[in-house]
Amino acid sequence: MTTRSVLISGASIAGPALAYWLRRHGFAPTVVERAPALREGGQAVDFRGAVHMSVLRRMGVLDEIRRLRTDPGPWRVVDARGDQVVGLPVEFAGGEVEILRGDLARVLYDRTRDDVEYVFGDSIASMTETPDGVEVTFERGAPPTTWGSAATRCSTTSPAAGWESRAPGTGRPPG
């Protein structure tokens, strides 16, 4: 069986998560990220319910996410004098597991870095459909590469704008 290559733009959370599942199903993903390294920081990400916990467990990252979890407390809304006006319990504010975005990005990257190629400090400059796939050129001048994939709408994949209006599987406008 021929390994199918897939190019993913963005190494935050969705990119490495997608790369994990694609690699598991026989694809050879490459993740390109504009930033020179993983981006740290960001807001908290909450997971709750059986579906979330099952996916994290199947990916083998649930224990690490639990180890890095934040410890949110109840929320308090106070007035100008500092008197509590409203209080919200911790269950209202977060999920079963809450982790900072940067920590989650690191966990997903660490889980995939041995099986997925990561290219930091570059981004997609253009994509051209060819009979063999999609030829991609990069902003930093890496040689063009042909990929057997399609792009999605996203600000980081703006060269693919307009693809959603093409008839599925044809590369041509519908109709």
mmCIF file of N, CA and C in Angstrom, residues 2-115:
data_model
loop_
_atom_site.group_PDB
_atom_site.id
_atom_site.type_symbol
_atom_site.label_atom_id
_atom_site.label_comp_id
_atom_site.label_asym_id
_atom_site.label_seq_id
_atom_site.Cartn_x
_atom_site.Cartn_y
_atom_site.Cartn_z
ATOM 1 N N THR A 2 0.536 2.229 -0.809
ATOM 2 C CA THR A 2 1.266 3.472 -0.889
ATOM 3 C C THR A 2 0.891 4.367 0.283
ATOM 4 N N THR A 3 1.902 4.931 0.941
ATOM 5 C CA THR A 3 1.631 5.870 2.020
ATOM 6 C C THR A 3 1.186 7.185 1.415
ATOM 7 N N ARG A 4 0.077 7.694 1.894
ATOM 8 C CA ARG A 4 -0.454 8.956 1.384
ATOM 9 C C ARG A 4 0.025 10.094 2.252
ATOM 10 N N SER A 5 0.572 11.105 1.602
ATOM 11 C CA SER A 5 1.084 12.253 2.339
ATOM 12 C C SER A 5 -0.012 13.285 2.528
ATOM 13 N N VAL A 6 0.037 13.945 3.680
ATOM 14 C CA VAL A 6 -0.933 14.979 4.009
ATOM 15 C C VAL A 6 -0.176 16.137 4.639
ATOM 16 N N LEU A 7 -0.457 17.338 4.181
ATOM 17 C CA LEU A 7 0.142 18.541 4.746
ATOM 18 C C LEU A 7 -0.887 19.223 5.633
ATOM 19 N N ILE A 8 -0.492 19.516 6.862
ATOM 20 C CA ILE A 8 -1.363 20.170 7.834
ATOM 21 C C ILE A 8 -0.739 21.506 8.196
ATOM 22 N N SER A 9 -1.507 22.575 8.133
ATOM 23 C CA SER A 9 -1.019 23.897 8.483
ATOM 24 C C SER A 9 -1.429 24.216 9.914
ATOM 25 N N GLY A 10 -0.431 24.387 10.783
ATOM 26 C CA GLY A 10 -0.692 24.776 12.161
ATOM 27 C C GLY A 10 -0.343 23.685 13.150
ATOM 28 N N ALA A 11 0.539 24.012 14.113
ATOM 29 C CA ALA A 11 0.997 23.034 15.100
ATOM 30 C C ALA A 11 0.534 23.393 16.506
ATOM 31 N N SER A 12 -0.671 23.932 16.620
ATOM 32 C CA SER A 12 -1.177 24.271 17.945
ATOM 33 C C SER A 12 -1.854 23.053 18.550
ATOM 34 N N ILE A 13 -3.153 22.955 18.432
ATOM 35 C CA ILE A 13 -3.882 21.820 19.003
ATOM 36 C C ILE A 13 -4.472 20.944 17.906
ATOM 37 N N ALA A 14 -5.212 21.536 16.995
ATOM 38 C CA ALA A 14 -5.884 20.753 15.950
ATOM 39 C C ALA A 14 -4.895 20.067 15.017
ATOM 40 N N GLY A 15 -3.796 20.741 14.653
ATOM 41 C CA GLY A 15 -2.825 20.153 13.728
ATOM 42 C C GLY A 15 -2.224 18.858 14.249
ATOM 43 N N PRO A 16 -1.605 18.868 15.437
ATOM 44 C CA PRO A 16 -1.052 17.625 15.975
ATOM 45 C C PRO A 16 -2.108 16.559 16.269
ATOM 46 N N ALA A 17 -3.307 16.974 16.697
ATOM 47 C CA ALA A 17 -4.367 15.990 16.944
ATOM 48 C C ALA A 17 -4.773 15.307 15.640
ATOM 49 N N LEU A 18 -4.948 16.093 14.581
ATOM 50 C CA LEU A 18 -5.270 15.517 13.279
ATOM 51 C C LEU A 18 -4.135 14.628 12.795
ATOM 52 N N ALA A 19 -2.893 15.083 12.956
ATOM 53 C CA ALA A 19 -1.739 14.290 12.528
ATOM 54 C C ALA A 19 -1.697 12.948 13.250
ATOM 55 N N TYR A 20 -2.033 12.948 14.532
ATOM 56 C CA TYR A 20 -2.059 11.697 15.298
ATOM 57 C C TYR A 20 -3.004 10.687 14.655
ATOM 58 N N TRP A 21 -4.241 11.112 14.395
ATOM 59 C CA TRP A 21 -5.240 10.184 13.860
ATOM 60 C C TRP A 21 -4.928 9.782 12.422
ATOM 61 N N LEU A 22 -4.446 10.717 11.611
ATOM 62 C CA LEU A 22 -4.089 10.361 10.235
ATOM 63 C C LEU A 22 -2.941 9.358 10.213
ATOM 64 N N ARG A 23 -1.922 9.566 11.028
ATOM 65 C CA ARG A 23 -0.789 8.633 11.086
ATOM 66 C C ARG A 23 -1.259 7.260 11.516
ATOM 67 N N ARG A 24 -2.153 7.225 12.464
ATOM 68 C CA ARG A 24 -2.691 5.951 12.961
ATOM 69 C C ARG A 24 -3.439 5.186 11.866
ATOM 70 N N HIS A 25 -3.940 5.915 10.879
ATOM 71 C CA HIS A 25 -4.692 5.283 9.790
ATOM 72 C C HIS A 25 -3.893 5.211 8.495
ATOM 73 N N GLY A 26 -2.564 5.233 8.606
ATOM 74 C CA GLY A 26 -1.715 4.949 7.467
ATOM 75 C C GLY A 26 -1.259 6.128 6.631
ATOM 76 N N PHE A 27 -1.565 7.334 7.037
ATOM 77 C CA PHE A 27 -1.117 8.510 6.298
ATOM 78 C C PHE A 27 0.250 8.954 6.821
ATOM 79 N N ALA A 28 0.937 9.758 6.028
ATOM 80 C CA ALA A 28 2.226 10.332 6.420
ATOM 81 C C ALA A 28 2.061 11.844 6.526
ATOM 82 N N PRO A 29 1.639 12.346 7.694
ATOM 83 C CA PRO A 29 1.398 13.783 7.825
ATOM 84 C C PRO A 29 2.671 14.577 8.069
ATOM 85 N N THR A 30 2.677 15.782 7.518
ATOM 86 C CA THR A 30 3.692 16.790 7.819
ATOM 87 C C THR A 30 2.937 18.017 8.315
ATOM 88 N N VAL A 31 3.381 18.560 9.436
ATOM 89 C CA VAL A 31 2.749 19.743 10.010
ATOM 90 C C VAL A 31 3.699 20.916 9.823
ATOM 91 N N VAL A 32 3.220 21.964 9.167
ATOM 92 C CA VAL A 32 4.019 23.176 8.978
ATOM 93 C C VAL A 32 3.450 24.259 9.888
ATOM 94 N N GLU A 33 4.351 24.945 10.594
ATOM 95 C CA GLU A 33 3.944 25.958 11.567
ATOM 96 C C GLU A 33 4.730 27.243 11.328
ATOM 97 N N ARG A 34 4.024 28.343 11.206
ATOM 98 C CA ARG A 34 4.635 29.650 10.952
ATOM 99 C C ARG A 34 5.584 30.072 12.084
ATOM 100 N N ALA A 35 5.220 29.802 13.312
ATOM 101 C CA ALA A 35 6.057 30.184 14.454
ATOM 102 C C ALA A 35 7.356 29.366 14.443
ATOM 103 N N PRO A 36 8.430 29.908 15.009
ATOM 104 C CA PRO A 36 9.706 29.182 15.008
ATOM 105 C C PRO A 36 9.740 27.989 15.956
ATOM 106 N N ALA A 37 8.779 27.900 16.859
ATOM 107 C CA ALA A 37 8.694 26.801 17.822
ATOM 108 C C ALA A 37 7.243 26.713 18.287
ATOM 109 N N LEU A 38 6.951 25.704 19.100
ATOM 110 C CA LEU A 38 5.607 25.617 19.664
ATOM 111 C C LEU A 38 5.278 26.905 20.393
ATOM 112 N N ARG A 39 4.042 27.332 20.285
ATOM 113 C CA ARG A 39 3.605 28.549 20.976
ATOM 114 C C ARG A 39 3.144 28.187 22.383
ATOM 115 N N GLU A 40 3.708 28.877 23.332
ATOM 116 C CA GLU A 40 3.341 28.657 24.736
ATOM 117 C C GLU A 40 2.181 29.571 25.098
ATOM 118 N N GLY A 41 1.616 29.347 26.279
ATOM 119 C CA GLY A 41 0.593 30.238 26.793
ATOM 120 C C GLY A 41 -0.778 29.980 26.201
ATOM 121 N N GLY A 42 -1.650 30.932 26.436
ATOM 122 C CA GLY A 42 -3.018 30.813 25.956
ATOM 123 C C GLY A 42 -3.979 30.490 27.080
ATOM 124 N N GLN A 43 -5.228 30.490 26.738
ATOM 125 C CA GLN A 43 -6.282 30.234 27.713
ATOM 126 C C GLN A 43 -6.403 28.756 28.031
ATOM 127 N N ALA A 44 -7.211 28.461 29.011
ATOM 128 C CA ALA A 44 -7.433 27.071 29.408
ATOM 129 C C ALA A 44 -8.370 26.372 28.429
ATOM 130 N N VAL A 45 -8.172 25.082 28.291
ATOM 131 C CA VAL A 45 -9.017 24.225 27.460
ATOM 132 C C VAL A 45 -9.663 23.216 28.400
ATOM 133 N N ASP A 46 -10.978 23.120 28.324
ATOM 134 C CA ASP A 46 -11.725 22.211 29.199
ATOM 135 C C ASP A 46 -12.151 20.967 28.447
ATOM 136 N N PHE A 47 -12.069 19.836 29.120
ATOM 137 C CA PHE A 47 -12.606 18.580 28.602
ATOM 138 C C PHE A 47 -13.621 18.066 29.612
ATOM 139 N N ARG A 48 -14.763 17.620 29.099
ATOM 140 C CA ARG A 48 -15.765 17.055 29.999
ATOM 141 C C ARG A 48 -16.597 16.032 29.240
ATOM 142 N N GLY A 49 -17.041 15.035 29.949
ATOM 143 C CA GLY A 49 -17.932 14.035 29.388
ATOM 144 C C GLY A 49 -17.206 12.813 28.848
ATOM 145 N N ALA A 50 -17.993 11.777 28.614
ATOM 146 C CA ALA A 50 -17.460 10.476 28.202
ATOM 147 C C ALA A 50 -16.739 10.526 26.857
ATOM 148 N N VAL A 51 -17.247 11.305 25.918
ATOM 149 C CA VAL A 51 -16.621 11.365 24.592
ATOM 150 C C VAL A 51 -15.238 11.988 24.689
ATOM 151 N N HIS A 52 -15.124 13.127 25.346
ATOM 152 C CA HIS A 52 -13.814 13.777 25.495
ATOM 153 C C HIS A 52 -12.823 12.840 26.182
ATOM 154 N N MET A 53 -13.237 12.266 27.305
ATOM 155 C CA MET A 53 -12.326 11.407 28.070
ATOM 156 C C MET A 53 -11.920 10.174 27.255
ATOM 157 N N SER A 54 -12.851 9.630 26.486
ATOM 158 C CA SER A 54 -12.554 8.464 25.653
ATOM 159 C C SER A 54 -11.537 8.788 24.569
ATOM 160 N N VAL A 55 -11.697 9.926 23.913
ATOM 161 C CA VAL A 55 -10.753 10.321 22.855
ATOM 162 C C VAL A 55 -9.373 10.545 23.451
ATOM 163 N N LEU A 56 -9.282 11.257 24.557
ATOM 164 C CA LEU A 56 -7.990 11.508 25.194
ATOM 165 C C LEU A 56 -7.330 10.204 25.642
ATOM 166 N N ARG A 57 -8.129 9.285 26.159
ATOM 167 C CA ARG A 57 -7.613 7.977 26.585
ATOM 168 C C ARG A 57 -7.102 7.194 25.380
ATOM 169 N N ARG A 58 -7.874 7.183 24.289
ATOM 170 C CA ARG A 58 -7.462 6.453 23.083
ATOM 171 C C ARG A 58 -6.200 7.048 22.466
ATOM 172 N N MET A 59 -6.002 8.336 22.621
ATOM 173 C CA MET A 59 -4.788 8.976 22.114
ATOM 174 C C MET A 59 -3.590 8.747 23.048
ATOM 175 N N GLY A 60 -3.837 8.244 24.238
ATOM 176 C CA GLY A 60 -2.771 7.992 25.186
ATOM 177 C C GLY A 60 -2.267 9.249 25.883
ATOM 178 N N VAL A 61 -3.086 10.293 25.961
ATOM 179 C CA VAL A 61 -2.644 11.553 26.567
ATOM 180 C C VAL A 61 -3.423 11.939 27.827
ATOM 181 N N LEU A 62 -4.415 11.174 28.204
ATOM 182 C CA LEU A 62 -5.266 11.565 29.325
ATOM 183 C C LEU A 62 -4.476 11.674 30.628
ATOM 184 N N ASP A 63 -3.602 10.718 30.917
ATOM 185 C CA ASP A 63 -2.844 10.782 32.173
ATOM 186 C C ASP A 63 -1.956 12.017 32.220
ATOM 187 N N GLU A 64 -1.303 12.338 31.103
ATOM 188 C CA GLU A 64 -0.439 13.519 31.061
ATOM 189 C C GLU A 64 -1.250 14.808 31.200
ATOM 190 N N ILE A 65 -2.415 14.848 30.573
ATOM 191 C CA ILE A 65 -3.285 16.022 30.703
ATOM 192 C C ILE A 65 -3.746 16.174 32.149
ATOM 193 N N ARG A 66 -4.079 15.069 32.781
ATOM 194 C CA ARG A 66 -4.473 15.140 34.198
ATOM 195 C C ARG A 66 -3.308 15.608 35.066
ATOM 196 N N ARG A 67 -2.101 15.184 34.746
ATOM 197 C CA ARG A 67 -0.926 15.595 35.514
ATOM 198 C C ARG A 67 -0.694 17.101 35.404
ATOM 199 N N LEU A 68 -0.991 17.670 34.235
ATOM 200 C CA LEU A 68 -0.750 19.092 33.977
ATOM 201 C C LEU A 68 -1.984 19.970 34.200
ATOM 202 N N ARG A 69 -3.037 19.385 34.667
ATOM 203 C CA ARG A 69 -4.297 20.113 34.813
ATOM 204 C C ARG A 69 -4.148 21.341 35.692
ATOM 205 N N THR A 70 -4.989 22.320 35.385
ATOM 206 C CA THR A 70 -5.049 23.506 36.235
ATOM 207 C C THR A 70 -5.885 23.164 37.454
ATOM 208 N N ASP A 71 -5.888 24.023 38.415
ATOM 209 C CA ASP A 71 -6.687 23.817 39.616
ATOM 210 C C ASP A 71 -7.629 25.002 39.769
ATOM 211 N N PRO A 72 -8.673 25.048 38.927
ATOM 212 C CA PRO A 72 -9.570 26.202 38.992
ATOM 213 C C PRO A 72 -10.391 26.184 40.282
ATOM 214 N N GLY A 73 -10.665 27.351 40.754
ATOM 215 C CA GLY A 73 -11.502 27.464 41.943
ATOM 216 C C GLY A 73 -12.840 28.072 41.557
ATOM 217 N N PRO A 74 -13.679 28.278 42.510
ATOM 218 C CA PRO A 74 -14.964 28.916 42.222
ATOM 219 C C PRO A 74 -14.739 30.358 41.765
ATOM 220 N N TRP A 75 -15.671 30.845 40.984
ATOM 221 C CA TRP A 75 -15.593 32.224 40.500
ATOM 222 C C TRP A 75 -16.338 33.130 41.460
ATOM 223 N N ARG A 76 -15.806 34.327 41.624
ATOM 224 C CA ARG A 76 -16.469 35.330 42.453
ATOM 225 C C ARG A 76 -16.552 36.619 41.666
ATOM 226 N N VAL A 77 -17.712 37.195 41.615
ATOM 227 C CA VAL A 77 -17.907 38.517 41.025
ATOM 228 C C VAL A 77 -18.100 39.462 42.199
ATOM 229 N N VAL A 78 -17.258 40.514 42.222
ATOM 230 C CA VAL A 78 -17.317 41.450 43.340
ATOM 231 C C VAL A 78 -17.662 42.845 42.836
ATOM 232 N N ASP A 79 -18.183 43.651 43.741
ATOM 233 C CA ASP A 79 -18.493 45.036 43.388
ATOM 234 C C ASP A 79 -17.271 45.917 43.674
ATOM 235 N N ALA A 80 -17.431 47.212 43.522
ATOM 236 C CA ALA A 80 -16.319 48.157 43.684
ATOM 237 C C ALA A 80 -15.713 48.105 45.087
ATOM 238 N N ARG A 81 -16.502 47.712 46.080
ATOM 239 C CA ARG A 81 -15.998 47.615 47.454
ATOM 240 C C ARG A 81 -15.326 46.274 47.732
ATOM 241 N N GLY A 82 -15.422 45.348 46.772
ATOM 242 C CA GLY A 82 -14.834 44.021 46.981
ATOM 243 C C GLY A 82 -15.788 43.019 47.587
ATOM 244 N N ASP A 83 -17.049 43.419 47.724
ATOM 245 C CA ASP A 83 -18.043 42.499 48.271
ATOM 246 C C ASP A 83 -18.542 41.567 47.169
ATOM 247 N N GLN A 84 -18.661 40.308 47.502
ATOM 248 C CA GLN A 84 -19.131 39.331 46.521
ATOM 249 C C GLN A 84 -20.574 39.610 46.143
ATOM 250 N N VAL A 85 -20.811 39.681 44.825
ATOM 251 C CA VAL A 85 -22.157 39.897 44.304
ATOM 252 C C VAL A 85 -22.729 38.568 43.819
ATOM 253 N N VAL A 86 -21.892 37.781 43.161
ATOM 254 C CA VAL A 86 -22.305 36.489 42.618
ATOM 255 C C VAL A 86 -21.158 35.509 42.822
ATOM 256 N N GLY A 87 -21.504 34.279 43.104
ATOM 257 C CA GLY A 87 -20.511 33.213 43.210
ATOM 258 C C GLY A 87 -20.914 32.049 42.317
ATOM 259 N N LEU A 88 -19.937 31.510 41.610
ATOM 260 C CA LEU A 88 -20.190 30.364 40.741
ATOM 261 C C LEU A 88 -19.309 29.207 41.175
ATOM 262 N N PRO A 89 -19.883 28.015 41.329
ATOM 263 C CA PRO A 89 -19.074 26.868 41.752
ATOM 264 C C PRO A 89 -18.097 26.445 40.647
ATOM 265 N N VAL A 90 -17.043 25.763 41.037
ATOM 266 C CA VAL A 90 -16.019 25.321 40.094
ATOM 267 C C VAL A 90 -16.619 24.451 38.981
ATOM 268 N N GLU A 91 -17.637 23.692 39.270
ATOM 269 C CA GLU A 91 -18.260 22.827 38.257
ATOM 270 C C GLU A 91 -18.880 23.631 37.120
ATOM 271 N N PHE A 92 -19.288 24.860 37.418
ATOM 272 C CA PHE A 92 -19.881 25.713 36.399
ATOM 273 C C PHE A 92 -18.819 26.261 35.450
ATOM 274 N N ALA A 93 -17.646 26.542 35.997
ATOM 275 C CA ALA A 93 -16.626 27.254 35.240
ATOM 276 C C ALA A 93 -15.730 26.369 34.394
ATOM 277 N N GLY A 94 -15.590 25.104 34.712
ATOM 278 C CA GLY A 94 -14.635 24.278 33.988
ATOM 279 C C GLY A 94 -15.170 22.894 33.724
ATOM 280 N N GLY A 95 -14.336 22.123 33.055
ATOM 281 C CA GLY A 95 -14.702 20.750 32.732
ATOM 282 C C GLY A 95 -14.172 19.783 33.764
ATOM 283 N N GLU A 96 -14.188 18.500 33.401
ATOM 284 C CA GLU A 96 -13.639 17.480 34.288
ATOM 285 C C GLU A 96 -12.127 17.637 34.390
ATOM 286 N N VAL A 97 -11.524 18.044 33.274
ATOM 287 C CA VAL A 97 -10.084 18.293 33.223
ATOM 288 C C VAL A 97 -9.878 19.599 32.476
ATOM 289 N N GLU A 98 -9.086 20.482 33.060
ATOM 290 C CA GLU A 98 -8.770 21.747 32.412
ATOM 291 C C GLU A 98 -7.252 21.855 32.333
ATOM 292 N N ILE A 99 -6.759 22.251 31.151
ATOM 293 C CA ILE A 99 -5.319 22.357 30.920
ATOM 294 C C ILE A 99 -5.064 23.631 30.128
ATOM 295 N N LEU A 100 -3.934 24.284 30.373
ATOM 296 C CA LEU A 100 -3.603 25.474 29.606
ATOM 297 C C LEU A 100 -3.319 25.098 28.155
ATOM 298 N N ARG A 101 -3.704 25.974 27.226
ATOM 299 C CA ARG A 101 -3.554 25.708 25.798
ATOM 300 C C ARG A 101 -2.116 25.337 25.437
ATOM 301 N N GLY A 102 -1.141 26.071 25.961
ATOM 302 C CA GLY A 102 0.253 25.781 25.656
ATOM 303 C C GLY A 102 0.690 24.411 26.150
ATOM 304 N N ASP A 103 0.201 24.015 27.328
ATOM 305 C CA ASP A 103 0.521 22.686 27.851
ATOM 306 C C ASP A 103 -0.104 21.595 26.980
ATOM 307 N N LEU A 104 -1.341 21.820 26.538
ATOM 308 C CA LEU A 104 -2.002 20.844 25.672
ATOM 309 C C LEU A 104 -1.267 20.727 24.339
ATOM 310 N N ALA A 105 -0.848 21.860 23.779
ATOM 311 C CA ALA A 105 -0.092 21.828 22.524
ATOM 312 C C ALA A 105 1.185 21.010 22.695
ATOM 313 N N ARG A 106 1.872 21.185 23.800
ATOM 314 C CA ARG A 106 3.109 20.435 24.071
ATOM 315 C C ARG A 106 2.826 18.939 24.209
ATOM 316 N N VAL A 107 1.766 18.576 24.921
ATOM 317 C CA VAL A 107 1.408 17.163 25.098
ATOM 318 C C VAL A 107 1.141 16.514 23.734
ATOM 319 N N LEU A 108 0.367 17.191 22.886
ATOM 320 C CA LEU A 108 0.035 16.628 21.573
ATOM 321 C C LEU A 108 1.267 16.554 20.673
ATOM 322 N N TYR A 109 2.107 17.567 20.723
ATOM 323 C CA TYR A 109 3.349 17.543 19.949
ATOM 324 C C TYR A 109 4.241 16.388 20.422
ATOM 325 N N ASP A 110 4.426 16.269 21.732
ATOM 326 C CA ASP A 110 5.266 15.187 22.260
ATOM 327 C C ASP A 110 4.729 13.815 21.867
ATOM 328 N N ARG A 111 3.407 13.694 21.808
ATOM 329 C CA ARG A 111 2.779 12.404 21.453
ATOM 330 C C ARG A 111 3.003 12.056 19.986
ATOM 331 N N THR A 112 3.227 13.051 19.126
ATOM 332 C CA THR A 112 3.301 12.808 17.682
ATOM 333 C C THR A 112 4.674 13.050 17.066
ATOM 334 N N ARG A 113 5.591 13.684 17.754
ATOM 335 C CA ARG A 113 6.836 14.131 17.123
ATOM 336 C C ARG A 113 7.701 13.016 16.561
ATOM 337 N N ASP A 114 7.594 11.801 17.077
ATOM 338 C CA ASP A 114 8.402 10.698 16.560
ATOM 339 C C ASP A 114 7.839 10.105 15.270
ATOM 340 N N ASP A 115 6.549 10.309 15.005
ATOM 341 C CA ASP A 115 5.894 9.715 13.834
ATOM 342 C C ASP A 115 5.450 10.730 12.798
#
